[in-house]
Amino acid sequence: MAHENCLPWHETTWQLIQRRRVAGRLPHAILLTGPNGIGKERFAERLMQALLCKQPEAGGDACGQCMACQLYRAGTHPDVRRVTAEEQGKSLRIDAVRELIDGLTFKSQYGGYKVASVSPAERLNRAAANALLKTLEEPTPETLLVLVCSRPSSLPATIRSRCQAMPFAVPEREQALVWLRQQGIESPETALDVVAGAPLSALAIAGSDNLALRAQLLEDLERIASGGSGPTTTAARYAKHDVQLVCSWLLSYVTDMIRLAMVPNPPGVRNSDSRKGLTKLAAAKNPVELFEYQDALMNARWMSETQVNTQLLVEDLFLRWDRLGKR
Ligand SMILES: [Zn+2]
């Protein structure tokens, strides 16, 4: 059975885990790290289901048929716990973390493994991290805790050191393109490029009107730069959208502008479909100011993950863009 959570670029890590499982050396806690949009959660689900399955396949995947698999798919398996962020920017709930710990501590209700996942683990606050630490220090047999994290440096070192780290990287471009075409995206190149090669992010934006909005964003940058429209009016259009996405597009555009401003025909231009427009914009701006703007964007992208006033954040970014070269 082709498992819905099987992603081709996970195969090496999957086989590594399976070898450990066969050898009886599966760790109690795994830390899946790597950028967003490459399917770390899917890997966690694939692994958790495989451990609960009563008749796993030869490759280690869940059978999808047994009672455990049916309960898992229905979301009613009693030996699975998950803690996820309920709201953008908020910490993971401490009571949810405590419930998860209880689930791992008590006897398995269905016989066999008990599994749990925490995602994104960087949202554990200090109290929750401390509670989890005790479980990591004294694990019960046949338990697996999977922490999913795109910023492992923001996890306490005490947590990190007690987990088996499994780093995931962005897949090879060709592999990602093949996979996206299999998902029904006819021309996935632009979508993949604008999300820095993360296939699941590419799939999300290719199937929506986000790509059109991204093209519009470049036009708006041009219009503000030429004095054709005001930054505040423009900002209003984007504040209603996924601000994290808008910040990452701006960052990607400006990073390309810096590349294009430094050398002719630079390699690694991510927005290759917009090279002409970006070259023109880059030529009209001072590179030092572009670097400063890039810093501001990185900061904004980080802020956009917290509970910030998105209207003000976006407005500030367009005002800064408008001011470039006017000081
Ligand atoms: Zn099964």
Short mmCIF file of C-alpha atoms and ligand atoms in Angstrom, two decimals:
data_model
loop_
_atom_site.label_atom_id
_atom_site.label_comp_id
_atom_site.label_asym_id
_atom_site.label_seq_id
_atom_site.Cartn_x
_atom_site.Cartn_y
_atom_site.Cartn_z
CA MET A 1 0.00 0.00 0.00
CA ALA A 2 1.38 3.39 -0.94
CA HIS A 3 1.19 5.31 2.29
CA GLU A 4 -0.21 8.83 1.95
CA ASN A 5 2.54 10.12 4.22
CA CYS A 6 5.36 8.60 2.14
CA LEU A 7 7.40 11.34 0.53
CA PRO A 8 10.23 10.26 -1.76
CA TRP A 9 12.82 12.57 -0.22
CA HIS A 10 12.22 11.01 3.21
CA GLU A 11 13.23 7.55 2.09
CA THR A 12 16.82 7.55 3.39
CA THR A 13 15.77 8.70 6.85
CA TRP A 14 12.88 6.24 6.85
CA GLN A 15 15.18 3.33 6.10
CA LEU A 16 17.60 4.46 8.78
CA ILE A 17 14.79 4.43 11.34
CA GLN A 18 13.59 1.04 10.14
CA ARG A 19 17.05 -0.47 10.54
CA ARG A 20 17.10 0.81 14.12
CA ARG A 21 13.65 -0.57 14.75
CA VAL A 22 14.59 -4.01 13.43
CA ALA A 23 17.71 -3.96 15.57
CA GLY A 24 15.63 -3.01 18.61
CA ARG A 25 17.46 0.29 18.94
CA LEU A 26 14.66 2.74 18.30
CA PRO A 27 15.16 5.82 20.49
CA HIS A 28 12.46 7.01 22.88
CA ALA A 29 12.53 10.51 21.51
CA ILE A 30 13.21 11.82 18.03
CA LEU A 31 13.71 15.42 16.99
CA LEU A 32 12.76 16.04 13.36
CA THR A 33 14.34 19.25 12.16
CA GLY A 34 14.51 21.15 8.89
CA PRO A 35 12.74 23.95 7.05
CA ASN A 36 8.96 24.24 6.88
CA GLY A 37 7.12 22.74 3.94
CA ILE A 38 9.14 19.54 3.49
CA GLY A 39 6.78 17.21 5.34
CA LYS A 40 8.30 16.66 8.78
CA GLU A 41 4.81 16.23 10.28
CA ARG A 42 3.95 13.67 7.64
CA PHE A 43 7.07 11.73 8.55
CA ALA A 44 6.06 11.85 12.21
CA GLU A 45 2.58 10.53 11.37
CA ARG A 46 3.99 7.82 9.13
CA LEU A 47 6.29 6.64 11.88
CA MET A 48 3.68 6.78 14.63
CA GLN A 49 1.17 4.80 12.61
CA ALA A 50 3.84 2.25 11.68
CA LEU A 51 4.68 1.67 15.34
CA LEU A 52 1.04 1.13 16.28
CA CYS A 53 0.19 -1.11 13.31
CA LYS A 54 -0.27 -4.77 14.18
CA GLN A 55 0.89 -6.07 10.77
CA PRO A 56 3.45 -3.63 9.38
CA GLU A 57 4.65 -4.19 5.82
CA ALA A 58 8.11 -5.43 4.91
CA GLY A 59 9.40 -1.88 4.47
CA GLY A 60 8.15 -0.99 7.94
CA ASP A 61 5.08 1.01 6.87
CA ALA A 62 1.69 0.54 8.49
CA CYS A 63 -0.63 -1.91 6.72
CA GLY A 64 -3.57 0.50 6.70
CA GLN A 65 -5.98 -2.41 7.29
CA CYS A 66 -5.62 -3.73 10.83
CA MET A 67 -7.76 -2.51 13.72
CA ALA A 68 -4.93 -0.29 15.01
CA CYS A 69 -4.60 1.35 11.59
CA GLN A 70 -8.34 1.87 11.36
CA LEU A 71 -8.44 3.51 14.77
CA TYR A 72 -5.45 5.60 13.84
CA ARG A 73 -7.04 6.85 10.65
CA ALA A 74 -10.28 7.61 12.43
CA GLY A 75 -8.30 9.67 14.91
CA THR A 76 -9.52 7.53 17.79
CA HIS A 77 -6.48 5.38 18.62
CA PRO A 78 -6.10 5.63 22.40
CA ASP A 79 -2.30 5.36 22.36
CA VAL A 80 -1.63 8.44 20.23
CA ARG A 81 -1.22 11.93 21.63
CA ARG A 82 -0.53 15.10 19.71
CA VAL A 83 0.17 18.62 20.83
CA THR A 84 -0.04 21.25 18.11
CA ALA A 85 -0.21 25.03 18.06
CA GLU A 86 -3.82 26.14 18.25
CA GLU A 87 -3.18 29.71 17.31
CA GLN A 88 -0.51 31.51 15.36
CA GLY A 89 2.23 32.76 17.64
CA LYS A 90 0.89 31.16 20.81
CA SER A 91 2.81 28.76 23.01
CA LEU A 92 1.74 25.14 23.12
CA ARG A 93 -0.76 24.63 25.92
CA ILE A 94 0.83 23.31 29.10
CA ASP A 95 -2.24 21.22 30.00
CA ALA A 96 -2.07 19.58 26.57
CA VAL A 97 1.59 18.78 27.17
CA ARG A 98 0.74 17.29 30.58
CA GLU A 99 -1.97 15.16 29.00
CA LEU A 100 0.55 13.94 26.44
CA ILE A 101 3.00 13.04 29.20
CA ASP A 102 0.28 11.09 31.03
CA GLY A 103 -0.50 9.23 27.83
CA LEU A 104 3.13 8.17 27.51
CA THR A 105 3.50 7.25 31.17
CA PHE A 106 0.47 5.00 31.64
CA LYS A 107 0.17 1.53 30.21
CA SER A 108 -0.69 1.23 26.54
CA GLN A 109 -4.43 0.76 26.12
CA TYR A 110 -4.20 -1.22 22.94
CA GLY A 111 -1.07 -3.24 23.70
CA GLY A 112 2.30 -2.31 22.24
CA TYR A 113 3.63 1.14 21.51
CA LYS A 114 2.45 4.50 22.79
CA VAL A 115 3.32 7.41 20.55
CA ALA A 116 3.11 11.18 20.78
CA SER A 117 4.11 14.19 18.73
CA VAL A 118 4.77 17.81 19.58
CA SER A 119 4.73 20.33 16.75
CA PRO A 120 6.13 22.91 16.46
CA ALA A 121 8.37 22.06 19.40
CA GLU A 122 9.93 25.53 19.40
CA ARG A 123 6.61 26.75 20.81
CA LEU A 124 7.10 24.88 24.07
CA ASN A 125 7.30 27.42 26.85
CA ARG A 126 9.65 26.93 29.76
CA ALA A 127 7.13 25.16 32.01
CA ALA A 128 6.05 22.80 29.24
CA ALA A 129 9.66 22.08 28.28
CA ASN A 130 10.50 21.27 31.90
CA ALA A 131 7.54 18.92 32.19
CA LEU A 132 8.58 17.18 29.00
CA LEU A 133 12.17 16.94 30.14
CA LYS A 134 11.21 14.65 33.02
CA THR A 135 9.57 12.26 30.56
CA LEU A 136 12.65 12.36 28.35
CA GLU A 137 14.89 11.57 31.31
CA GLU A 138 12.83 8.60 32.48
CA PRO A 139 11.22 7.09 29.39
CA THR A 140 8.92 4.10 29.75
CA PRO A 141 9.49 1.12 27.42
CA GLU A 142 7.74 1.05 24.03
CA THR A 143 7.14 4.76 23.86
CA LEU A 144 8.09 7.17 21.15
CA LEU A 145 7.93 10.93 21.40
CA VAL A 146 8.44 12.84 18.16
CA LEU A 147 9.33 16.51 18.36
CA VAL A 148 8.93 18.46 15.13
CA CYS A 149 10.90 21.65 14.93
CA SER A 150 12.07 24.06 12.24
CA ARG A 151 14.18 26.10 14.67
CA PRO A 152 15.98 23.62 16.93
CA SER A 153 18.26 26.36 18.28
CA SER A 154 15.28 27.79 20.13
CA LEU A 155 14.71 24.51 21.98
CA PRO A 156 16.39 24.13 25.38
CA ALA A 157 19.70 22.27 25.01
CA THR A 158 18.56 19.84 27.71
CA ILE A 159 15.67 18.75 25.48
CA ARG A 160 17.76 18.57 22.33
CA SER A 161 20.44 16.45 23.97
CA ARG A 162 17.89 13.82 25.01
CA CYS A 163 16.42 13.37 21.54
CA GLN A 164 17.81 11.56 18.55
CA ALA A 165 18.15 14.33 15.98
CA MET A 166 16.89 13.56 12.47
CA PRO A 167 17.63 16.50 10.19
CA PHE A 168 15.64 16.88 6.97
CA ALA A 169 16.82 18.98 4.06
CA VAL A 170 15.02 20.51 1.11
CA PRO A 171 14.93 17.79 -1.58
CA GLU A 172 16.74 17.89 -4.90
CA ARG A 173 14.89 20.22 -7.25
CA GLU A 174 14.23 17.53 -9.86
CA GLN A 175 12.81 15.12 -7.30
CA ALA A 176 10.52 17.84 -5.94
CA LEU A 177 9.34 18.79 -9.45
CA VAL A 178 8.52 15.16 -10.30
CA TRP A 179 6.55 14.82 -7.08
CA LEU A 180 4.65 18.08 -7.66
CA ARG A 181 3.68 16.96 -11.17
CA GLN A 182 2.41 13.70 -9.68
CA GLN A 183 0.21 15.84 -7.42
CA GLY A 184 -1.36 17.38 -10.51
CA ILE A 185 0.61 20.63 -10.72
CA GLU A 186 1.36 21.08 -14.42
CA SER A 187 4.11 23.72 -14.24
CA PRO A 188 5.45 23.58 -10.70
CA GLU A 189 8.76 25.39 -11.36
CA THR A 190 7.76 28.90 -10.26
CA ALA A 191 5.85 27.70 -7.22
CA LEU A 192 8.83 25.61 -6.11
CA ASP A 193 11.31 28.42 -6.66
CA VAL A 194 9.41 31.02 -4.68
CA VAL A 195 9.22 28.77 -1.62
CA ALA A 196 12.94 27.97 -1.70
CA GLY A 197 12.38 24.41 -2.85
CA ALA A 198 9.99 23.22 -0.12
CA PRO A 199 7.59 20.92 -2.02
CA LEU A 200 4.60 21.00 0.34
CA SER A 201 4.71 24.80 0.47
CA ALA A 202 4.91 24.82 -3.33
CA LEU A 203 1.88 22.55 -3.52
CA ALA A 204 -0.04 24.88 -1.20
CA ILE A 205 0.63 28.02 -3.21
CA ALA A 206 0.34 26.41 -6.64
CA GLY A 207 -3.21 25.37 -5.87
CA SER A 208 -4.36 28.81 -4.78
CA ASP A 209 -4.40 32.41 -5.98
CA ASN A 210 -1.20 33.07 -4.05
CA LEU A 211 1.00 33.01 -7.14
CA ALA A 212 -1.07 35.79 -8.69
CA LEU A 213 -0.80 37.79 -5.48
CA ARG A 214 2.96 37.31 -5.48
CA ALA A 215 3.17 38.70 -9.04
CA GLN A 216 0.98 41.59 -7.94
CA LEU A 217 3.37 42.25 -5.07
CA LEU A 218 6.25 42.89 -7.45
CA GLU A 219 4.08 45.24 -9.51
CA ASP A 220 3.18 47.10 -6.33
CA LEU A 221 6.85 47.44 -5.36
CA GLU A 222 7.49 48.93 -8.80
CA ARG A 223 4.52 51.27 -8.50
CA ILE A 224 5.60 52.55 -5.09
CA ALA A 225 9.17 52.99 -6.31
CA SER A 226 7.98 55.08 -9.25
CA GLY A 227 5.61 57.12 -7.08
CA GLY A 228 2.58 55.63 -8.81
CA SER A 229 0.89 54.49 -5.61
CA GLY A 230 1.18 55.12 -1.90
CA PRO A 231 2.65 52.62 0.56
CA THR A 232 -0.24 52.78 3.03
CA THR A 233 -2.93 52.08 0.43
CA THR A 234 -0.87 49.22 -0.95
CA ALA A 235 -0.29 47.75 2.51
CA ALA A 236 -4.02 47.51 3.13
CA ARG A 237 -4.28 44.96 0.32
CA TYR A 238 -1.75 42.60 1.90
CA ALA A 239 -2.60 42.92 5.58
CA LYS A 240 -5.64 40.71 5.02
CA HIS A 241 -3.54 37.90 3.55
CA ASP A 242 -1.14 35.42 5.12
CA VAL A 243 1.38 37.97 6.35
CA GLN A 244 4.06 35.36 6.92
CA LEU A 245 3.83 34.46 3.25
CA VAL A 246 3.91 38.12 2.17
CA CYS A 247 7.01 38.69 4.32
CA SER A 248 8.77 35.70 2.81
CA TRP A 249 7.95 36.84 -0.74
CA LEU A 250 9.28 40.31 -0.02
CA LEU A 251 12.39 38.81 1.51
CA SER A 252 12.88 36.56 -1.47
CA TYR A 253 12.46 39.48 -3.92
CA VAL A 254 14.86 41.71 -2.02
CA THR A 255 17.45 38.95 -1.63
CA ASP A 256 17.35 38.51 -5.40
CA MET A 257 17.65 42.29 -5.90
CA ILE A 258 20.80 42.26 -3.79
CA ARG A 259 22.24 39.40 -5.85
CA LEU A 260 21.37 41.23 -9.07
CA ALA A 261 22.84 44.49 -7.78
CA MET A 262 26.17 42.88 -6.88
CA VAL A 263 27.15 41.09 -10.11
CA PRO A 264 25.77 40.78 -13.60
CA ASN A 265 23.99 37.44 -14.21
CA PRO A 266 24.39 36.09 -10.68
CA PRO A 267 23.63 32.41 -10.02
CA GLY A 268 20.92 31.34 -7.60
CA VAL A 269 18.28 33.95 -8.45
CA ARG A 270 15.18 32.42 -6.93
CA ASN A 271 12.50 34.46 -8.69
CA SER A 272 13.79 33.68 -12.15
CA ASP A 273 10.39 34.50 -13.69
CA SER A 274 10.74 38.10 -12.44
CA ARG A 275 14.42 38.62 -13.17
CA LYS A 276 13.85 41.58 -15.50
CA GLY A 277 11.69 43.56 -13.10
CA LEU A 278 13.93 42.80 -10.15
CA THR A 279 17.06 43.87 -12.06
CA LYS A 280 15.43 47.20 -12.84
CA LEU A 281 14.38 47.75 -9.25
CA ALA A 282 17.81 46.73 -7.96
CA ALA A 283 19.52 49.21 -10.27
CA ALA A 284 17.43 52.05 -8.85
CA LYS A 285 18.29 51.28 -5.23
CA ASN A 286 21.38 51.65 -3.09
CA PRO A 287 22.75 48.16 -2.23
CA VAL A 288 23.55 49.17 1.36
CA GLU A 289 19.95 50.21 1.85
CA LEU A 290 18.77 46.98 0.28
CA PHE A 291 20.80 45.08 2.87
CA GLU A 292 19.18 47.15 5.63
CA TYR A 293 15.78 46.45 4.17
CA GLN A 294 16.59 42.74 4.02
CA ASP A 295 17.39 42.85 7.76
CA ALA A 296 14.06 44.55 8.43
CA LEU A 297 12.28 41.85 6.41
CA MET A 298 13.96 39.02 8.28
CA ASN A 299 12.87 40.62 11.49
CA ALA A 300 9.34 41.07 10.14
CA ARG A 301 9.14 37.46 9.05
CA TRP A 302 10.05 36.42 12.56
CA MET A 303 7.53 38.90 14.00
CA SER A 304 4.83 37.60 11.68
CA GLU A 305 4.97 34.28 13.53
CA THR A 306 4.08 36.01 16.78
CA GLN A 307 0.87 37.74 17.75
CA VAL A 308 1.70 40.99 16.08
CA ASN A 309 -0.59 43.62 14.57
CA THR A 310 -0.29 42.49 10.96
CA GLN A 311 -1.71 45.72 9.56
CA LEU A 312 1.04 47.77 11.21
CA LEU A 313 3.72 45.26 10.32
CA VAL A 314 2.87 45.27 6.61
CA GLU A 315 2.42 49.03 6.55
CA ASP A 316 5.86 49.50 8.07
CA LEU A 317 7.40 47.27 5.39
CA PHE A 318 5.87 49.24 2.53
CA LEU A 319 6.75 52.58 4.15
CA ARG A 320 10.35 51.42 4.48
CA TRP A 321 10.37 50.34 0.85
CA ASP A 322 9.04 53.75 -0.15
CA ARG A 323 11.78 55.49 1.84
CA LEU A 324 14.64 53.51 0.23
CA GLY A 325 16.82 55.93 -1.68
CA LYS A 326 15.00 58.99 -0.36
CA ARG A 327 17.15 59.66 2.68
ZN ZN B 1 -1.98 -1.84 10.36
#
